[in-house]
Structures are given as C-alpha cells and as structure tokens.
Coordinates of C-alpha atoms and ligand atoms in Angstrom, one line a residue:
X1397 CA 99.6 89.5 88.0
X1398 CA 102.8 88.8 85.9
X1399 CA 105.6 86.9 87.7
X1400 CA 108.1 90.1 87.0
X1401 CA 106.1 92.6 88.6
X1402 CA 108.3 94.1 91.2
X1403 CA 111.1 92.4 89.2
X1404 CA 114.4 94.6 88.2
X1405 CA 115.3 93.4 84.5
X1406 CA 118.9 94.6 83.2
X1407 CA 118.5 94.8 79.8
X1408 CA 121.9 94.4 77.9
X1409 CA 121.6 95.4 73.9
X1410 CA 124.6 94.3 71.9
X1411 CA 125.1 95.5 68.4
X1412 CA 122.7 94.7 65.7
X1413 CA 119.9 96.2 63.6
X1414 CA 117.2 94.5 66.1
X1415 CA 118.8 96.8 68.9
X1416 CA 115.7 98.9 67.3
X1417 CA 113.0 96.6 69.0
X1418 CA 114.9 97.2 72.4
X1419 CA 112.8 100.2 72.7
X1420 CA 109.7 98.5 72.5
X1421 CA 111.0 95.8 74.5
X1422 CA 111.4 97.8 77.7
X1423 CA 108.1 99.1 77.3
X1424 CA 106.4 95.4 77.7
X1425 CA 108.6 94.9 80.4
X1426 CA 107.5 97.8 81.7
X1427 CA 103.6 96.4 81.4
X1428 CA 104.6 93.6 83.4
X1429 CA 105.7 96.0 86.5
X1430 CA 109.0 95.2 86.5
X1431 CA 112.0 97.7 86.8
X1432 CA 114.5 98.3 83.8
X1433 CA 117.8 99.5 83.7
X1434 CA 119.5 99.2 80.5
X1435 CA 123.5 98.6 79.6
X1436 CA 124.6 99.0 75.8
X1437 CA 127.8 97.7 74.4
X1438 CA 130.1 100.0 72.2
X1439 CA 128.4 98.5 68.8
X1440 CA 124.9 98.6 70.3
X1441 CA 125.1 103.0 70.2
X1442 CA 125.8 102.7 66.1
X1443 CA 122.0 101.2 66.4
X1444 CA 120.2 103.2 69.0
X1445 CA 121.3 106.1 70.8
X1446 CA 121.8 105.8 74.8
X1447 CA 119.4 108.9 75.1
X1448 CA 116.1 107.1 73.6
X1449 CA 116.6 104.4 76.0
X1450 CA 117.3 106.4 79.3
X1451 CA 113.6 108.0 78.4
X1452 CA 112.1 105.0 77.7
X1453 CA 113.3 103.4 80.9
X1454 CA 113.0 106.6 83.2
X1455 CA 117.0 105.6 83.9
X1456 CA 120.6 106.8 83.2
X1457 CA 122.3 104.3 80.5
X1458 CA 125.2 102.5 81.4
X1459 CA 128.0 102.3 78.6
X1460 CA 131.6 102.6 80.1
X1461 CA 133.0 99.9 82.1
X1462 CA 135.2 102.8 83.7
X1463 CA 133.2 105.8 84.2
X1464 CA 134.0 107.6 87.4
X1465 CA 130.4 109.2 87.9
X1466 CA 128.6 105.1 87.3
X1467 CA 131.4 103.6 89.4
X1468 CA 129.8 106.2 92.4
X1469 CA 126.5 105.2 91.6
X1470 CA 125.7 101.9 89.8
X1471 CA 129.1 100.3 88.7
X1472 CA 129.5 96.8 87.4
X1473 CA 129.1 95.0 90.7
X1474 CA 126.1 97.5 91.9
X1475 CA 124.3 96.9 88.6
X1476 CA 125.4 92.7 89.3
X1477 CA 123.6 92.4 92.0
X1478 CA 120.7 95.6 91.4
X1479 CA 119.4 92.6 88.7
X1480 CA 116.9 90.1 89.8
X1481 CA 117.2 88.9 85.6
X1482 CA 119.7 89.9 83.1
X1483 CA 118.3 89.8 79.6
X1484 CA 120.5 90.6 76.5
X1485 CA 118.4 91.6 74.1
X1486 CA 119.7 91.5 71.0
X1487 CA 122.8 89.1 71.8
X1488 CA 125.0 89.5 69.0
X1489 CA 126.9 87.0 68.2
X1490 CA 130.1 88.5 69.2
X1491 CA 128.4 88.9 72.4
X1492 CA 127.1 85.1 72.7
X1493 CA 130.9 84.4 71.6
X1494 CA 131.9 86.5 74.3
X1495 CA 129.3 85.3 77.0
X1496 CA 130.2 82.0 76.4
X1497 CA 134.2 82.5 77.3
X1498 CA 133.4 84.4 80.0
X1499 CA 135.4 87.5 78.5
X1500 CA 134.8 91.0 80.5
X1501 CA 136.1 93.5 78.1
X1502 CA 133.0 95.4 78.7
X1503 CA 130.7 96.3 81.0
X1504 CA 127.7 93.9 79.5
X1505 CA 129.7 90.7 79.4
X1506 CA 131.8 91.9 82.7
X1507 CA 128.3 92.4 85.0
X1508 CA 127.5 88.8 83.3
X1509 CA 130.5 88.0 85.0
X1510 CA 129.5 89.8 88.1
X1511 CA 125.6 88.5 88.3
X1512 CA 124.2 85.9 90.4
X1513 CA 121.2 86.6 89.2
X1514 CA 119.9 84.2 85.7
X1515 CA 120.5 85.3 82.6
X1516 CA 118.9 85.1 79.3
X1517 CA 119.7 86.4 75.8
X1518 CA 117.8 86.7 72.6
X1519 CA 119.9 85.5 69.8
X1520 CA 119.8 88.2 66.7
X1521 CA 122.2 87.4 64.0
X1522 CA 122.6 86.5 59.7
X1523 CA 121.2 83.2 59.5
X1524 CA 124.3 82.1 58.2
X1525 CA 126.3 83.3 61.4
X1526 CA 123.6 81.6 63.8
X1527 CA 124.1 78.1 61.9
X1528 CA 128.2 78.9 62.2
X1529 CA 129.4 75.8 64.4
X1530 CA 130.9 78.2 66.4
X1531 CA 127.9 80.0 66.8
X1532 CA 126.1 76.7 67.5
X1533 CA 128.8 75.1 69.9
X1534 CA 128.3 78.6 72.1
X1535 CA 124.9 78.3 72.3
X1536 CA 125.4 74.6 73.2
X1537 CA 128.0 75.2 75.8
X1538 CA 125.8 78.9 77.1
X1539 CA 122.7 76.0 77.5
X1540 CA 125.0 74.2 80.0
X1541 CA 125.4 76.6 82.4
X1542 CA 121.6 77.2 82.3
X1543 CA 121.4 80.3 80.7
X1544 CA 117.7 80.7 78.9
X1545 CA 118.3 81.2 75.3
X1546 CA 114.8 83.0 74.0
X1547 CA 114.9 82.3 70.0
X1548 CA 115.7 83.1 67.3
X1549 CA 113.2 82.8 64.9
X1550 CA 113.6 82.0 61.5
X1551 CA 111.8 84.6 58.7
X1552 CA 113.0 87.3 56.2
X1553 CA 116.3 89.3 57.9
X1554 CA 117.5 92.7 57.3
X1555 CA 120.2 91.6 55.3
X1556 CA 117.9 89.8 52.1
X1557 CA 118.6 85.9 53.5
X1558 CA 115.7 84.1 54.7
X1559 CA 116.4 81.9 58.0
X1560 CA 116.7 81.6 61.5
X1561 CA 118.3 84.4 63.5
X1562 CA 115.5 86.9 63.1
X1563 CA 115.3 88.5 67.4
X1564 CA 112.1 87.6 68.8
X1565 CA 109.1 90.0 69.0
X1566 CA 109.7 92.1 71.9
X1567 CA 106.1 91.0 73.3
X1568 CA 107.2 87.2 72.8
X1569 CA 110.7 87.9 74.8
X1570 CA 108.5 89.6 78.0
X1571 CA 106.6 86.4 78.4
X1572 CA 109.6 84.0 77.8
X1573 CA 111.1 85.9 80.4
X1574 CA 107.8 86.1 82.9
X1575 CA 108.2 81.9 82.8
X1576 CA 111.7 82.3 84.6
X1577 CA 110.0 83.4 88.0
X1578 CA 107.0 82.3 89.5
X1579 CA 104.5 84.3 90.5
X1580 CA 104.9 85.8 94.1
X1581 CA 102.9 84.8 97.1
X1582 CA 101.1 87.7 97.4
X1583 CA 100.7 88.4 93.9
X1584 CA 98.0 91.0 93.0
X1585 CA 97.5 92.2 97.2
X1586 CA 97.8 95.4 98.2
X1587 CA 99.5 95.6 101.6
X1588 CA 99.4 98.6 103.7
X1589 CA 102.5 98.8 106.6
X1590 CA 102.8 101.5 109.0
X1591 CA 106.5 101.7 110.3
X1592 CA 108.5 103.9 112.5
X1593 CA 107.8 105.8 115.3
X1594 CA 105.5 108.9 115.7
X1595 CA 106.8 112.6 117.0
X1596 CA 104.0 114.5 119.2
X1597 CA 104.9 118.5 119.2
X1598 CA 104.8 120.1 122.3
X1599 CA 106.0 123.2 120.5
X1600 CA 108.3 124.2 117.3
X1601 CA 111.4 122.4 118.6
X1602 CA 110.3 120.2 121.3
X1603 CA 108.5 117.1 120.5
X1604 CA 107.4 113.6 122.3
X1605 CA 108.6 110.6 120.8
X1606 CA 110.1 106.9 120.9
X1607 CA 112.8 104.6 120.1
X1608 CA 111.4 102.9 117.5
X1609 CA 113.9 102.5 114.5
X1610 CA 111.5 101.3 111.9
X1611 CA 113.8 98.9 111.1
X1612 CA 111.1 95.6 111.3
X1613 CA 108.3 97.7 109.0
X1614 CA 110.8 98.5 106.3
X1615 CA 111.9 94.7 106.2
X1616 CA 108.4 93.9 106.1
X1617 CA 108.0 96.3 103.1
X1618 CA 111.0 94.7 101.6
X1619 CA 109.4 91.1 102.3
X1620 CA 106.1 92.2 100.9
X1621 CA 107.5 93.5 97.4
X1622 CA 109.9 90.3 97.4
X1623 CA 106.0 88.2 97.6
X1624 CA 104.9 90.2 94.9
X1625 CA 102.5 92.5 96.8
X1626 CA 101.7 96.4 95.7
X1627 CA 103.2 97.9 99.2
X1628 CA 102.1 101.1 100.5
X1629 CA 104.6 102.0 103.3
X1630 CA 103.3 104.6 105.8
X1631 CA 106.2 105.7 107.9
X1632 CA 107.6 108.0 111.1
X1633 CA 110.7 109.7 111.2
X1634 CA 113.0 107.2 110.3
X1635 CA 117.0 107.2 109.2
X1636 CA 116.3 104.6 106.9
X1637 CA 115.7 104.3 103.0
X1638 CA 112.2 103.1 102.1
X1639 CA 112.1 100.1 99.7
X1640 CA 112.2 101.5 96.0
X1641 CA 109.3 100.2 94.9
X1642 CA 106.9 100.7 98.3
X1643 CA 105.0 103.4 97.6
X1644 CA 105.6 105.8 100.7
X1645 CA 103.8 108.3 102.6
X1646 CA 105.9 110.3 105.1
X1647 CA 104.3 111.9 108.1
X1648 CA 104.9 112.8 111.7
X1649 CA 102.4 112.9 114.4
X1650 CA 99.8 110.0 115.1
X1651 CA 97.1 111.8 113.4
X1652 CA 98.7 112.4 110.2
X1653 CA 99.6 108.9 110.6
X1654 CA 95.8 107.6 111.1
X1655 CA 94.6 109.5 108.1
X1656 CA 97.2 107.9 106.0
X1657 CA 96.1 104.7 107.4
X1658 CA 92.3 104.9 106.8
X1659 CA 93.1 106.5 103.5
X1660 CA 95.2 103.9 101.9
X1661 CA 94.0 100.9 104.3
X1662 CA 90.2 101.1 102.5
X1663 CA 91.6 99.6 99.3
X1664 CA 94.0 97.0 100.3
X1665 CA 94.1 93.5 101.1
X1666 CA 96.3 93.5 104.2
X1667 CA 96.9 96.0 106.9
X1668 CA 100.3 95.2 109.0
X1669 CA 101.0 98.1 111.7
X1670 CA 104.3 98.2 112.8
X1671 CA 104.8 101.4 114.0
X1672 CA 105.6 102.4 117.4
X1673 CA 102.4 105.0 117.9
X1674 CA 102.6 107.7 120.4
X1675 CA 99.9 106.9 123.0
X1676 CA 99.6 110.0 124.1
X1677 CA 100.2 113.6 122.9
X1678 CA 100.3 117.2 124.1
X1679 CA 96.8 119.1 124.4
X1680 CA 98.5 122.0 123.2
X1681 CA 101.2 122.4 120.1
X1682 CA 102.5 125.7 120.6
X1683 CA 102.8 128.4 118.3
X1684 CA 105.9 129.9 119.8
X1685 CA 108.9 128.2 121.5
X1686 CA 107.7 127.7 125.1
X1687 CA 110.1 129.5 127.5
X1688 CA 111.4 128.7 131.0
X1689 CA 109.8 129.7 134.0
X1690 CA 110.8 130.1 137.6
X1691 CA 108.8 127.0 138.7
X1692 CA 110.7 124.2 139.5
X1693 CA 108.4 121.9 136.9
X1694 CA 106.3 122.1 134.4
X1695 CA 103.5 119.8 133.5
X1696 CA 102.1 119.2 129.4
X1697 CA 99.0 117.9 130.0
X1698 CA 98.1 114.8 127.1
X1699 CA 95.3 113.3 125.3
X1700 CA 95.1 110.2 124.0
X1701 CA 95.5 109.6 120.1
X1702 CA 93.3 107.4 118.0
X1703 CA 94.5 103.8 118.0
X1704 CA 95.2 103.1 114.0
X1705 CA 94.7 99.6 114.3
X1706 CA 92.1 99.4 115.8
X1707 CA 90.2 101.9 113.7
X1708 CA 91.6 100.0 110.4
X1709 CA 90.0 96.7 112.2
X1710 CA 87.1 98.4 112.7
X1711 CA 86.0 99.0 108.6
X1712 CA 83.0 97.2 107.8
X1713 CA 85.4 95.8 105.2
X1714 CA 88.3 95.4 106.9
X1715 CA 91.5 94.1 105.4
X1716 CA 93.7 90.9 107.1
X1717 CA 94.8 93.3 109.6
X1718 CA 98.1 92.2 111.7
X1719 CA 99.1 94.3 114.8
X1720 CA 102.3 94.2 117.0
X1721 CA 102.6 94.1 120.8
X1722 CA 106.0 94.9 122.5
X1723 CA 105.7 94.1 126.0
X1724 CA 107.8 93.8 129.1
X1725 CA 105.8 91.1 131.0
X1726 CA 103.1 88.5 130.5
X1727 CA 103.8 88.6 127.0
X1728 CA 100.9 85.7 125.6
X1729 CA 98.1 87.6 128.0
X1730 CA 98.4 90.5 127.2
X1731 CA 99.1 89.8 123.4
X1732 CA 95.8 87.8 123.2
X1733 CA 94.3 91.1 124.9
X1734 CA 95.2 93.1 122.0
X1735 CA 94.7 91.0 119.9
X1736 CA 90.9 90.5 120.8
X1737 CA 90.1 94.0 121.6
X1738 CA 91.8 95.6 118.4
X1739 CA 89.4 92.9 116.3
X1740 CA 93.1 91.7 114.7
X1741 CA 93.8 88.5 112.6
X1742 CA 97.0 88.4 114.0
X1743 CA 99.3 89.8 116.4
X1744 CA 103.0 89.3 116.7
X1745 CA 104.6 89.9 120.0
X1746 CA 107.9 90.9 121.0
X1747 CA 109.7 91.0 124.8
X1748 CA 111.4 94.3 124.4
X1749 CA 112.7 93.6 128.2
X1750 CA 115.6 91.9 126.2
X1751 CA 118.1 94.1 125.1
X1752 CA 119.8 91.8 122.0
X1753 CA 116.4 91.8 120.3
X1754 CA 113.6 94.2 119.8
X1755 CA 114.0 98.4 119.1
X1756 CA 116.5 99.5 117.3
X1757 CA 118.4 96.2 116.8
X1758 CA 118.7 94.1 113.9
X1759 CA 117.5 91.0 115.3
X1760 CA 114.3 90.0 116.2
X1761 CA 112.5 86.7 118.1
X1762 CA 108.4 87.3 118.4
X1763 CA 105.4 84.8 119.2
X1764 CA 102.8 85.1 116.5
X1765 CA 98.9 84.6 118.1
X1766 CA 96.2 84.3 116.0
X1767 CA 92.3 83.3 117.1
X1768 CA 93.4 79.9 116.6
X1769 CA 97.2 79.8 116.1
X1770 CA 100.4 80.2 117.6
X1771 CA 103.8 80.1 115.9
X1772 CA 107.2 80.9 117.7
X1773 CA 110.4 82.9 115.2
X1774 CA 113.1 81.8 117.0
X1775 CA 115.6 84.6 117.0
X1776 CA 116.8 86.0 113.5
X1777 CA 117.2 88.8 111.5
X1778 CA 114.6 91.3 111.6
X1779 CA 114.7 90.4 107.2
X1780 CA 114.2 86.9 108.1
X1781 CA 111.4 87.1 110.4
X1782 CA 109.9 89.6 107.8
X1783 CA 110.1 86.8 105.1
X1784 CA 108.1 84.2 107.6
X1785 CA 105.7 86.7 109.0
X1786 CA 104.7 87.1 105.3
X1787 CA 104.4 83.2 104.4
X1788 CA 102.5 82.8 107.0
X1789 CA 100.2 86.0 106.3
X1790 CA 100.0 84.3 102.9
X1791 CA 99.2 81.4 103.7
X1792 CA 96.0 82.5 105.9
X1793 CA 94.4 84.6 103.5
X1794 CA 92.4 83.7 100.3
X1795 CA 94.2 83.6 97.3
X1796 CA 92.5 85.5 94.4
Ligands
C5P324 O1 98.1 99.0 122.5 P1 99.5 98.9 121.9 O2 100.1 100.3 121.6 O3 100.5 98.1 122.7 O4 99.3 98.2 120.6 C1 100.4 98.0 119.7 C2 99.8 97.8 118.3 O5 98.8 98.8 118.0 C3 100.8 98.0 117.2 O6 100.5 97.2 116.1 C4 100.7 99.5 116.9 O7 101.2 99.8 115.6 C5 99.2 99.7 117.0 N1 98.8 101.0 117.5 C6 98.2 101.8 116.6 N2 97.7 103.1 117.0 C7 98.0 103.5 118.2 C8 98.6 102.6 119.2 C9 99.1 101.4 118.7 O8 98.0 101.5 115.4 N3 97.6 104.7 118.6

C-alpha cells in the first residue's frame, strides 16, 4: 500500500514544455490512491490546456487567483489547507524564483503562501538557466526551508543543449513524493463503520427513532482514512457530510442496515459499529397514513431487530470487530456483558447519564474493555478519541 493512498496531492504546473508529462503525472498519482486537484499558472495554459487536466483528475482546474465562482468553492485558502502535499510539477524557474521570495502574484505561489502542508517541486528548466547562480542560490535558500526539491535530471532538452534541468519522469516524481509520508497504520485494511442512528416506520410519516448524531462514527471514518485504511462507512440518517473518501452506504431502518453490514463486513479486516440501532421496531409499517381514533391510546406492538454486531461477530471469519455500549449505570458490568455475549474484540463504553459528553455532543470520554485490557480516554474531542481508538485498534491486530 503506497504511503499517498488516501493522500490529497495539489499539483501546481508552471510554464514549460514538460507541463506535457503533467498529464501522465496525475495518472501515477492517481495509481497510488491519492486525490489530485490541479492549479496552473498563466504560462503553464500556453503548454497544456486546463480542460485535459480537469479530465484527467476527475476535478475543476484552478487558474484565477480572483475568480468569484472558486473563491465560493475552493479559493486559495480552501485549496491551502484541502492539500495534504503540494507538488509543482514542472517548477519553472520563474516559479522557483518566485517560490523562493515568497511572492503571491498568483494563485500557485499565493496557496504556497497559504499551505501548511510540505511542499515539493520538480525543477524543469534550460540547463543553462538551472546552473544560473540565481537559479542555484534559490534552490539553495528553497532547501532551507525544507522544501523537497525532486531533480532535475541531466539528458538531451527540448531546446538542443544537453544538461541538467530535464523534469523527472512522472513515475520517478510519484515515488519521490510516496517517501515524504509514511505509510499509515492501517495501511492495506479494510474497515467497515456503522454510524448514526436507525429510523423504524410505523407508517409513511411516522417513524421510531433516536438521538444519535453520528457524530463519533464519522470521526472514526475520518480517523480510519487518516491511518490509511479503505473505509466503508454504513450510516443512518444523519446531518452530517461523510468523509470524501469513505465509501458510503446510506440506509434507514435496522434491516437495511444489517444487510449492509454482512454485505461489506465479509471482506474487511475490521468491523467498528457505532450506530445507535433501533432495538425494537413496529410489526407493522403501514401502507397508508394511520388515522386517529376515538380511543384514548393506541398501542404499536414491536419486534426485536437483528443485533448487527453480533451477527458480524458471529462469521466463521469474523473481522476485529469493536462494539459500543452507552449506558446509564454499572458501566464496566454491563460493558464486559456485551462485550462477551456479542463475541467482540473490543468494546468502548460511554456514560450517556452525563450530559457534556456522549449523543449529539462533540466531546467524548469512554472506557475501552477488551478480553484482557482496559484503557481510560479521558474527555476530548470526539476526533481525538477517534484517532486513539484507532492506534489502539492498530496496535492489536496483525499487521500484514
Ligand atoms: O446491546 P446494545 O444495543 O447496548 O449494544 C450496543 C452495541 O451493539 C453497539 O456497538 C451497537 O452498534 C450494536 N448493535 C447492533 N445491532 C443492534 C443493536 C446494537 O449492531 N440491533
């Protein structure tokens, strides 16, 4: 598994006749499974049109430092911090000159500006204008401040001279740029995460349901993705915006949700269920809006709905499978219950008696039982406590 997969590479192309390889150069970064958005300076469009890029990288272009429809979108600061890598590829060296004073008379250089994320650039210049003392004192000073400089090599140019400032190969640039990141902790696992909470239909408008805001599964997906991991995200009705690269299945009731599960669970490595299931649900879903009567009360009568976890924990080859318990009382007893009769590997559990942590807030403080292991998460942010429950999911199971 490459060290960019789930990565999201900016790739900046500055003008110069190697702007040609950018092409191919977002398709490797593509192989890798890393996400690419492209920016182009001015010069960079006499090379290669905007339009051949946007198809290659399934994304709009950005060219205009003030273009009202980007700036609602992905403006300079959006695109700054969308980048987990910036990559200028072919820097020019107008752009390395301009890099180097920290000019932002475009948008390239100015999301440069903008980025806290690293940044490399892959020289392509006349070999005379790459041996220029300028040229070399910029690259000196641009080494400094720990930017990766990927090149250039030295061979016959476009222009006749022979000499160094040919751009790299675009496969050669991909794997200078995998070495800036280390491969995730779950690199190469599938993880499967049910979030949310189920709605059980009583009839066409009326349904029973929960608080739960899905908020701790989606920051698990998040954490999961940031590890490395292929995410599969199985979710309730939620307000919230799914992870852009957790693959997600929507559905609404507990059954729809249990199919998903045993569907996708089957081929992955880890099984996390988050959601807040519906125990219960109505015997009947009507056809037809159910009207008042002149009784007093009403009763729906319920049956009980498959327990997901349980049935996931149940395959013959089950995946690390992690459940939650939200309880009000004797929180370790009846955690260790579940956790033994649902045939779990681990179960977090929350005291949703507290009203600053739990449902629908953004903070979070859980006990984490395993058969053999306890660990506390002081109270934190329901990202943070994401990013440990994964370590420590990581750390349990076997690496490949
Ligand atoms: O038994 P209880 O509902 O308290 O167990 C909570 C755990 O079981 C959670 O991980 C929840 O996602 C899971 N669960 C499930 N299917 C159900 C009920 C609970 O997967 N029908």
């Amino acid at each position: 598994m490459s060290s960019l997969c789930n990565k999201q590479v900016l790739l900046g192309v500055s003008g110069g006749i190697a702007a040609y390889k950018s092409a191919e150069l977002i398709r490797r970064l593509q192989d890798t499974g890393a996400t690419v958005r492209v920016v182009m300076t001015p010069a960079a469009q006499h090379f290669i049109t905007p339009l051949t890029l946007q198809a290659l990288s399934g994304n709009p272009v950005h060219t205009e430092m003030l273009d009202p429809e980007a700036e609602a979108a992905m403006g300079h600061i959006e695109l700054a911090r969308w980048a987990d890598l910036v990559l200028v590829a072919p820097a020019s060296a107008d752009f390395i000159a301009r890099l180097t004073q920290g000019q932002g008379n475009d948008l390239l250089s100015t999301v440069c500006l903008a980025t806290a994320a690293p940044i490399a650039i892959a020289p392509a210049m006349n070999q005379a204008m790459w041996s220029a003392a300028s040229t070399q004192a910029n690259i000196s000073s641009l080494n400094e401040r720990n930017i990766s400089i990927f090149g250039p090599a030295s061979g016959s140019q476009a222009c006749g001279d022979v000499g160094p400032g040919r751009m790299l190969e675009p496969e050669e640039i991909a794997s200078a740029a995998e070495t800036l990141f280390s491969p995730g902790t779950l690199a190469g696992k599938t993880v499967v995460i049910t979030a949310g909470p189920t709605r059980e239909a009583i009839d066409p408008v009326r349904y029973i349901s929960n608080q739960s805001s899905g908020k701790m599964g989606y920051a698990i997906a998040e954490a999961a993705i940031e590890a490395g991991a292929r995410c599969i995200l199985i979710t309730g009705p939620t307000c919230l915006t799914p992870p852009e690269k957790a693959q997600t299945f929507k559905v609404t009731s507990a059954l729809e949700m249990h199919e998903a599960s045993l569907r996708e669970a089957v081929h992955s490595d880890i099984f996390i269920a988050s959601a807040a299931v519906a125990d219960f649900r109505p015997a009947q879903n009507a056809d037809q809006k159910l009207k008042k009567t002149a009784s007093d009360t009403m009763s729906i009568e319920l049956v009980k709905n498959p327990d997901i976890v349980a049935a996931v924990a149940a395959l013959e080859d089950k995946p690390y499978t992690v459940g939650f318990a939200a309880e009000t009382q004797n929180l370790e007893n009846y955690a260790k219950d579940k956790l033994r009769r649902k045939n779990l590997d681990l179960i977090v559990a929350n005291d949703v008696s507290r009203s600053d942590i739990g449902f629908n807030s953004d903070n979070n403080a859980v006990t984490i039982f395993g058969p053999e292991r306890t660990n506390v998460i002081a109270e934190c942010s329901k990202r943070q406590l994401a990013r440990q429950l994964i370590d420590l999911i990581a750390q349990e199971i076997p690496s490949e």
